[in-house]
Short mmCIF file of C-alpha atoms and ligand atoms in Angstrom, two decimals:
data_model
loop_
_atom_site.label_atom_id
_atom_site.label_comp_id
_atom_site.label_asym_id
_atom_site.label_seq_id
_atom_site.Cartn_x
_atom_site.Cartn_y
_atom_site.Cartn_z
CA MET A 2 4.36 -5.87 -22.77
CA SER A 3 3.21 -2.98 -24.99
CA ASP A 4 -0.07 -1.04 -24.68
CA ALA A 5 -1.26 -2.72 -27.89
CA GLU A 6 -0.46 -6.22 -26.60
CA LEU A 7 -2.28 -5.50 -23.33
CA SER A 8 -5.34 -4.13 -25.12
CA GLU A 9 -5.55 -7.36 -27.14
CA LEU A 10 -5.43 -9.56 -24.02
CA PRO A 11 -8.96 -10.74 -23.10
CA GLU A 12 -10.05 -9.99 -19.52
CA SER A 13 -10.85 -13.70 -19.22
CA HIS A 14 -7.13 -14.51 -19.54
CA PRO A 15 -6.14 -16.27 -16.28
CA ARG A 16 -3.22 -13.87 -15.75
CA TYR A 17 -5.01 -10.73 -16.99
CA LEU A 18 -4.88 -8.83 -13.68
CA SER A 19 -1.33 -9.83 -12.97
CA LEU A 20 -0.20 -8.80 -16.48
CA ARG A 21 -2.06 -5.47 -16.22
CA THR A 22 -0.35 -4.82 -12.87
CA ARG A 23 3.06 -5.63 -14.37
CA HIS A 24 2.30 -3.30 -17.25
CA ARG A 25 1.61 -0.44 -14.83
CA ILE A 26 4.95 -1.05 -13.12
CA GLU A 27 6.74 -1.17 -16.49
CA GLU A 28 5.10 2.14 -17.43
CA GLY A 29 6.13 3.54 -14.04
CA VAL A 30 9.77 2.72 -14.80
CA GLU A 31 9.49 4.24 -18.28
CA LYS A 32 8.02 7.46 -16.84
CA GLY A 33 10.76 7.73 -14.21
CA ILE A 34 8.30 7.12 -11.35
CA THR A 35 9.20 3.57 -10.32
CA SER A 36 12.76 2.49 -9.57
CA LYS A 37 14.35 -0.56 -11.19
CA GLN A 38 14.31 -2.13 -7.72
CA GLY A 39 10.57 -1.60 -7.87
CA LEU A 40 10.42 -4.22 -10.65
CA ILE A 41 12.09 -6.74 -8.37
CA ALA A 42 9.80 -5.83 -5.47
CA GLU A 43 6.78 -6.36 -7.73
CA GLY A 44 8.06 -9.81 -8.74
CA ARG A 45 8.49 -10.78 -5.11
CA GLY A 46 5.02 -9.51 -4.26
CA GLU A 47 3.53 -11.39 -7.19
CA ALA A 48 4.99 -14.67 -5.97
CA PHE A 49 3.42 -14.21 -2.53
CA ASP A 50 0.13 -13.18 -4.11
CA TYR A 51 0.11 -16.30 -6.28
CA LEU A 52 0.55 -18.47 -3.18
CA LEU A 53 -2.26 -16.58 -1.43
CA GLY A 54 -4.53 -17.35 -4.37
CA GLU A 55 -4.64 -13.69 -5.48
CA ARG A 56 -7.51 -13.09 -3.08
CA THR A 57 -8.18 -11.01 -0.01
CA LEU A 58 -8.07 -13.27 3.03
CA PRO A 59 -10.81 -12.64 5.62
CA THR A 60 -8.07 -11.57 8.07
CA ALA A 61 -6.69 -9.09 5.50
CA ASP A 62 -10.20 -7.71 5.17
CA ASP A 63 -10.37 -7.33 9.00
CA ALA A 64 -7.01 -5.53 8.82
CA ALA A 65 -8.31 -3.19 6.10
CA ARG A 66 -11.29 -2.33 8.31
CA ALA A 67 -9.05 -1.71 11.35
CA ALA A 68 -6.82 0.50 9.17
CA ALA A 69 -9.87 2.50 8.06
CA ALA A 70 -10.93 2.97 11.70
CA HIS A 71 -7.38 4.11 12.65
CA LEU A 72 -7.39 6.62 9.78
CA HIS A 73 -10.76 8.06 10.93
CA LEU A 74 -9.56 8.30 14.55
CA ALA A 75 -6.23 9.93 13.65
CA ARG A 76 -5.38 13.55 14.48
CA HIS A 77 -3.22 13.77 11.34
CA PRO A 78 -3.24 10.74 9.01
CA VAL A 79 -0.75 10.57 6.13
CA ILE A 80 -0.61 8.15 3.18
CA SER A 81 3.01 7.56 2.20
CA VAL A 82 3.55 6.95 -1.52
CA ASN A 83 6.58 5.34 -3.16
CA GLY A 84 7.35 4.58 -6.79
CA ASN A 85 5.43 1.28 -6.89
CA VAL A 86 2.34 2.66 -5.19
CA ALA A 87 2.30 5.70 -7.49
CA ALA A 88 2.47 3.49 -10.58
CA LEU A 89 -0.08 0.91 -9.42
CA VAL A 90 -2.82 2.79 -7.58
CA PRO A 91 -2.61 6.59 -7.96
CA GLU A 92 -6.37 7.09 -8.24
CA ASP A 93 -7.02 4.85 -5.21
CA VAL A 94 -4.55 6.86 -3.09
CA VAL A 95 -6.40 10.07 -3.98
CA ALA A 96 -9.81 8.50 -3.24
CA LEU A 97 -8.75 7.16 0.17
CA ALA A 98 -7.11 10.46 1.16
CA GLU A 99 -10.35 12.25 0.37
CA VAL A 100 -12.56 9.88 2.41
CA VAL A 101 -10.40 9.98 5.58
CA ASP A 102 -9.08 13.53 5.09
CA ALA A 103 -5.44 12.39 4.98
CA ASP A 104 -2.38 14.07 3.55
CA ILE A 105 -0.51 12.35 0.72
CA GLU A 106 3.29 12.41 0.96
CA VAL A 107 5.85 11.03 -1.47
CA ASN A 108 8.53 9.22 0.53
CA LEU A 109 11.14 7.22 -1.36
CA PHE A 110 13.67 4.55 -0.57
CA ASN A 111 15.76 5.64 -3.57
CA ARG A 112 15.11 9.39 -3.32
CA THR A 113 16.12 11.65 -6.20
CA ASP A 114 14.72 15.10 -6.98
CA GLU A 115 13.65 13.92 -10.46
CA ARG A 116 11.65 10.96 -9.15
CA MET A 117 10.11 13.04 -6.35
CA ARG A 118 8.90 15.64 -8.85
CA ALA A 119 7.70 13.03 -11.38
CA ILE A 120 5.63 11.25 -8.70
CA VAL A 121 4.13 14.48 -7.33
CA GLU A 122 3.15 15.44 -10.90
CA HIS A 123 1.73 11.95 -11.61
CA LEU A 124 -0.44 12.10 -8.46
CA ARG A 125 -1.66 15.57 -9.44
CA GLU A 126 -2.62 14.21 -12.86
CA HIS A 127 -4.72 11.64 -11.00
CA GLY A 128 -6.60 14.26 -8.99
CA ALA A 129 -4.42 14.97 -5.95
CA GLU A 130 -4.50 18.64 -5.00
CA ASP A 131 -1.82 18.93 -2.37
CA VAL A 132 1.05 16.43 -2.40
CA LYS A 133 3.72 16.66 0.28
CA GLY A 134 7.29 15.40 0.21
CA LEU A 135 9.20 18.02 -1.76
CA ALA A 136 9.98 20.22 1.27
CA GLY A 137 11.96 17.44 2.97
CA ASP A 138 12.55 19.65 6.02
CA ALA A 139 12.46 16.99 8.75
CA ARG A 140 14.23 13.70 9.50
CA ILE A 141 13.17 10.39 11.00
CA PRO A 142 15.89 9.56 13.52
CA GLY A 143 17.90 6.36 13.17
CA LEU A 144 18.03 6.14 9.37
CA ASP A 145 20.65 7.07 6.84
CA HIS A 146 20.22 10.46 5.20
CA LYS A 147 17.94 10.10 2.17
CA ARG A 148 15.53 7.51 3.51
CA ALA A 149 15.03 9.65 6.62
CA VAL A 150 13.81 12.74 4.75
CA VAL A 151 10.15 13.70 5.36
CA ASP A 152 8.08 16.89 5.51
CA ALA A 153 7.80 18.46 8.97
CA ASP A 154 4.12 19.21 8.43
CA GLY A 155 3.50 15.81 6.77
CA ILE A 156 4.87 12.48 8.02
CA GLY A 157 6.92 14.47 10.56
CA ASP A 158 3.72 15.61 12.28
CA ALA A 159 1.54 12.54 11.55
CA ASP A 160 0.21 10.28 14.28
CA VAL A 161 -0.99 7.57 11.85
CA VAL A 162 0.87 6.69 8.64
CA LEU A 163 -0.24 4.25 5.95
CA VAL A 164 2.99 2.89 4.50
CA PRO A 165 2.43 0.47 1.63
CA LEU A 166 5.39 -1.65 0.46
CA GLU A 167 7.76 -0.14 2.97
CA ASP A 168 11.31 -1.30 3.60
CA GLY A 169 11.81 -2.84 7.04
CA ASP A 170 14.29 -0.33 8.45
CA ARG A 171 12.12 2.67 7.82
CA ALA A 172 9.01 0.90 9.12
CA GLU A 173 10.88 0.21 12.36
CA ALA A 174 12.19 3.79 12.56
CA LEU A 175 8.69 5.25 12.11
CA ALA A 176 7.30 2.95 14.79
CA ALA A 177 10.18 3.89 17.10
CA VAL A 178 9.13 7.56 17.03
CA GLY A 179 5.65 6.55 18.16
CA LYS A 180 3.71 6.72 14.91
CA THR A 181 0.95 4.19 14.36
CA GLU A 182 1.84 2.30 11.22
CA LEU A 183 -0.60 0.70 8.85
CA VAL A 184 1.37 -1.46 6.43
CA VAL A 185 0.31 -3.13 3.18
CA ASP A 186 2.75 -5.92 2.33
CA LEU A 187 2.17 -9.29 0.70
CA ASN A 188 4.98 -10.84 2.73
CA PRO A 189 3.72 -11.67 6.23
CA LEU A 190 7.31 -12.40 7.32
CA SER A 191 8.66 -8.97 6.38
CA ARG A 192 9.87 -6.68 9.15
CA SER A 193 7.45 -3.97 8.03
CA ALA A 194 4.46 -6.29 8.38
CA ARG A 195 5.74 -7.47 11.77
CA THR A 196 6.33 -3.93 13.05
CA ALA A 197 2.94 -2.61 11.97
CA ALA A 198 0.05 -1.88 14.32
CA VAL A 199 -2.05 -3.11 11.39
CA PRO A 200 -0.39 -5.42 8.83
CA ILE A 201 -2.57 -5.79 5.74
CA VAL A 202 -1.22 -8.84 3.94
CA ASP A 203 -2.81 -8.23 0.57
CA ASN A 204 -1.96 -6.85 -2.84
CA ILE A 205 -1.99 -3.05 -2.83
CA VAL A 206 -4.28 -3.12 -5.89
CA ARG A 207 -6.97 -4.88 -3.78
CA ALA A 208 -6.08 -3.45 -0.37
CA LEU A 209 -6.38 0.27 -1.09
CA PRO A 210 -9.90 0.19 -2.60
CA ASN A 211 -10.89 -2.18 0.19
CA ILE A 212 -9.67 0.22 2.92
CA THR A 213 -11.56 3.02 1.15
CA GLY A 214 -14.73 0.92 1.07
CA HIS A 215 -14.45 0.29 4.81
CA ALA A 216 -13.64 3.95 5.46
CA ARG A 217 -16.82 4.98 3.63
CA ASP A 218 -18.80 2.43 5.61
CA LEU A 219 -17.32 3.69 8.92
CA SER A 220 -17.83 7.40 8.14
CA GLY A 221 -19.89 9.12 10.80
CA ARG A 222 -19.43 6.37 13.42
CA SER A 223 -18.67 7.47 16.98
CA ARG A 224 -15.11 7.38 18.31
CA GLU A 225 -16.18 4.53 20.64
CA GLU A 226 -17.39 2.45 17.70
CA LEU A 227 -14.20 3.15 15.74
CA GLN A 228 -12.07 2.31 18.77
CA ALA A 229 -13.95 -0.99 19.14
CA VAL A 230 -12.98 -1.88 15.54
CA VAL A 231 -9.33 -1.03 16.31
CA ASP A 232 -9.35 -2.98 19.59
CA GLY A 233 -10.96 -6.01 17.96
CA PHE A 234 -8.09 -6.46 15.50
CA GLU A 235 -5.21 -8.79 16.42
CA PRO A 236 -2.08 -8.24 14.25
CA ALA A 237 -0.49 -11.55 15.30
CA THR A 238 -3.60 -13.51 14.29
CA ALA A 239 -3.69 -11.82 10.87
CA LEU A 240 0.00 -12.53 10.26
CA GLU A 241 -0.38 -16.18 11.31
CA ALA A 242 -3.41 -16.65 9.06
CA ALA A 243 -1.55 -15.21 6.06
CA GLU A 244 1.55 -17.29 6.69
CA SER A 245 -0.50 -20.43 7.07
CA ALA A 246 -2.46 -19.67 3.86
CA ILE A 247 0.84 -19.26 2.00
CA ARG A 248 2.51 -22.33 3.47
CA GLY A 249 -0.54 -24.60 3.40
CA GLY A 250 -2.38 -23.38 0.31
CA THR A 251 -3.33 -25.87 -2.33
CA LEU A 252 -4.38 -25.23 -5.89
CA ASP A 253 -7.94 -26.18 -4.86
CA SER A 254 -8.08 -23.62 -2.06
CA ARG A 255 -6.63 -21.00 -4.40
CA ALA A 256 -9.57 -21.58 -6.71
CA GLU A 257 -12.04 -20.63 -3.94
CA ALA A 258 -14.05 -17.46 -4.36
CA PRO A 259 -12.47 -14.30 -2.88
CA ALA A 260 -13.55 -13.26 0.62
CA GLU A 261 -16.64 -11.10 0.79
CA THR A 262 -15.53 -7.55 1.53
CA ASN A 263 -17.08 -4.15 1.81
CA GLY A 264 -14.50 -2.76 -0.56
CA GLU A 265 -14.97 -1.85 -4.16
CA ARG A 266 -13.28 -4.17 -6.55
O1 LIG B 23 10.06 3.84 -4.84
P1 LIG B 23 11.08 3.60 -3.77
O2 LIG B 23 12.42 4.19 -4.11
O3 LIG B 23 10.61 4.09 -2.41
O4 LIG B 23 11.31 2.02 -3.63
C1 LIG B 23 10.21 1.16 -3.38
C2 LIG B 23 10.64 -0.31 -3.19
C3 LIG B 23 9.37 -1.16 -3.13
C4 LIG B 23 11.49 -0.73 -4.39
C5 LIG B 23 11.48 -0.42 -1.90
O5 LIG B 23 10.72 0.06 -0.81
C6 LIG B 23 11.93 -1.84 -1.66
O6 LIG B 23 12.99 -2.27 -2.09
O7 LIG B 23 11.08 -2.58 -0.96
P2 LIG B 23 11.35 -4.14 -0.59
O8 LIG B 23 12.31 -4.20 0.55
O9 LIG B 23 11.61 -4.92 -1.84
O10 LIG B 23 9.93 -4.55 -0.04
C7 LIG B 23 8.80 -4.51 -0.82
C8 LIG B 23 7.75 -5.43 -0.16
O11 LIG B 23 6.51 -5.17 -0.80
C9 LIG B 23 8.05 -6.92 -0.31
O12 LIG B 23 7.79 -7.58 0.92
C10 LIG B 23 7.01 -7.40 -1.37
O13 LIG B 23 6.58 -8.71 -1.12
C11 LIG B 23 5.89 -6.40 -1.15
N1 LIG B 23 5.11 -6.14 -2.36
C12 LIG B 23 5.55 -6.03 -3.64
N2 LIG B 23 4.55 -5.76 -4.49
C13 LIG B 23 3.43 -5.65 -3.72
C14 LIG B 23 3.79 -5.88 -2.37
N3 LIG B 23 2.91 -5.83 -1.36
C15 LIG B 23 1.63 -5.53 -1.69
N4 LIG B 23 1.21 -5.30 -2.96
C16 LIG B 23 2.06 -5.35 -4.01
N5 LIG B 23 1.66 -5.13 -5.25
#
């Protein structure tokens, strides 16, 4: 879809948001930010989102709040950015990093120098000041060469990492070295979602602003209050709720209003 076609599409069109999201991914591929595999990943995500009713489940909202509490409690939080995340939500990544004082690091499944540089530049254009990932001077053990590359003073040093749309192997490898993983993935059956301390089964375009909304709301709370939010979240319950919404959803339930959240939409 071209820019002109998108600008002519009324916002009332039932697939407006989905088409706008696709358009961002298409643009990402054209700019050399998103990989071709990213197009396939987006299609898969879209199918899950359709079955979820393109809404934030109450349990996904709880997960977003727990993720925000984890990010506030962290010694060194890092938001990992891949080609899909950079294309879809660059301004939301920058906003969240600012609220929770996190580093932003580009970390790619299909790592090339050109894509790394294009994504760093794209994030800078959207307001990021310091973007990590280019140093690539540390390795996550247990992964093949390129997927293992991280910055020693970024993901290498992080205690909490937000990894949206991660591939399962790397999610497992990060968890194996003791990092707390906050995962955004529309597939509740994926290994990344199942490995995560906090699986947020929601579309990244809704989840990131929602985490930021919760993070703003939780700013200034005591460590005890934040810990209570973390302790009150049950990953297994959130995964079960998402799976059951996907398997049992009907067109009627999909038409229900989205869950009330503290996030900005
Ligand atoms: O930019 P790179 O090189 O790091 O590559 C990124 C992709 C996403 C291509 C790579 O990590 C990959 O191949 O991932 P997978 O294994 O296809 O997993 C992507 C997961 O993200 C799937 O479970 C999708 O359902 C999910 N997903 C796709 N789009 C969204 C999503 N989850 C949340 N929001 C989305 N918009």
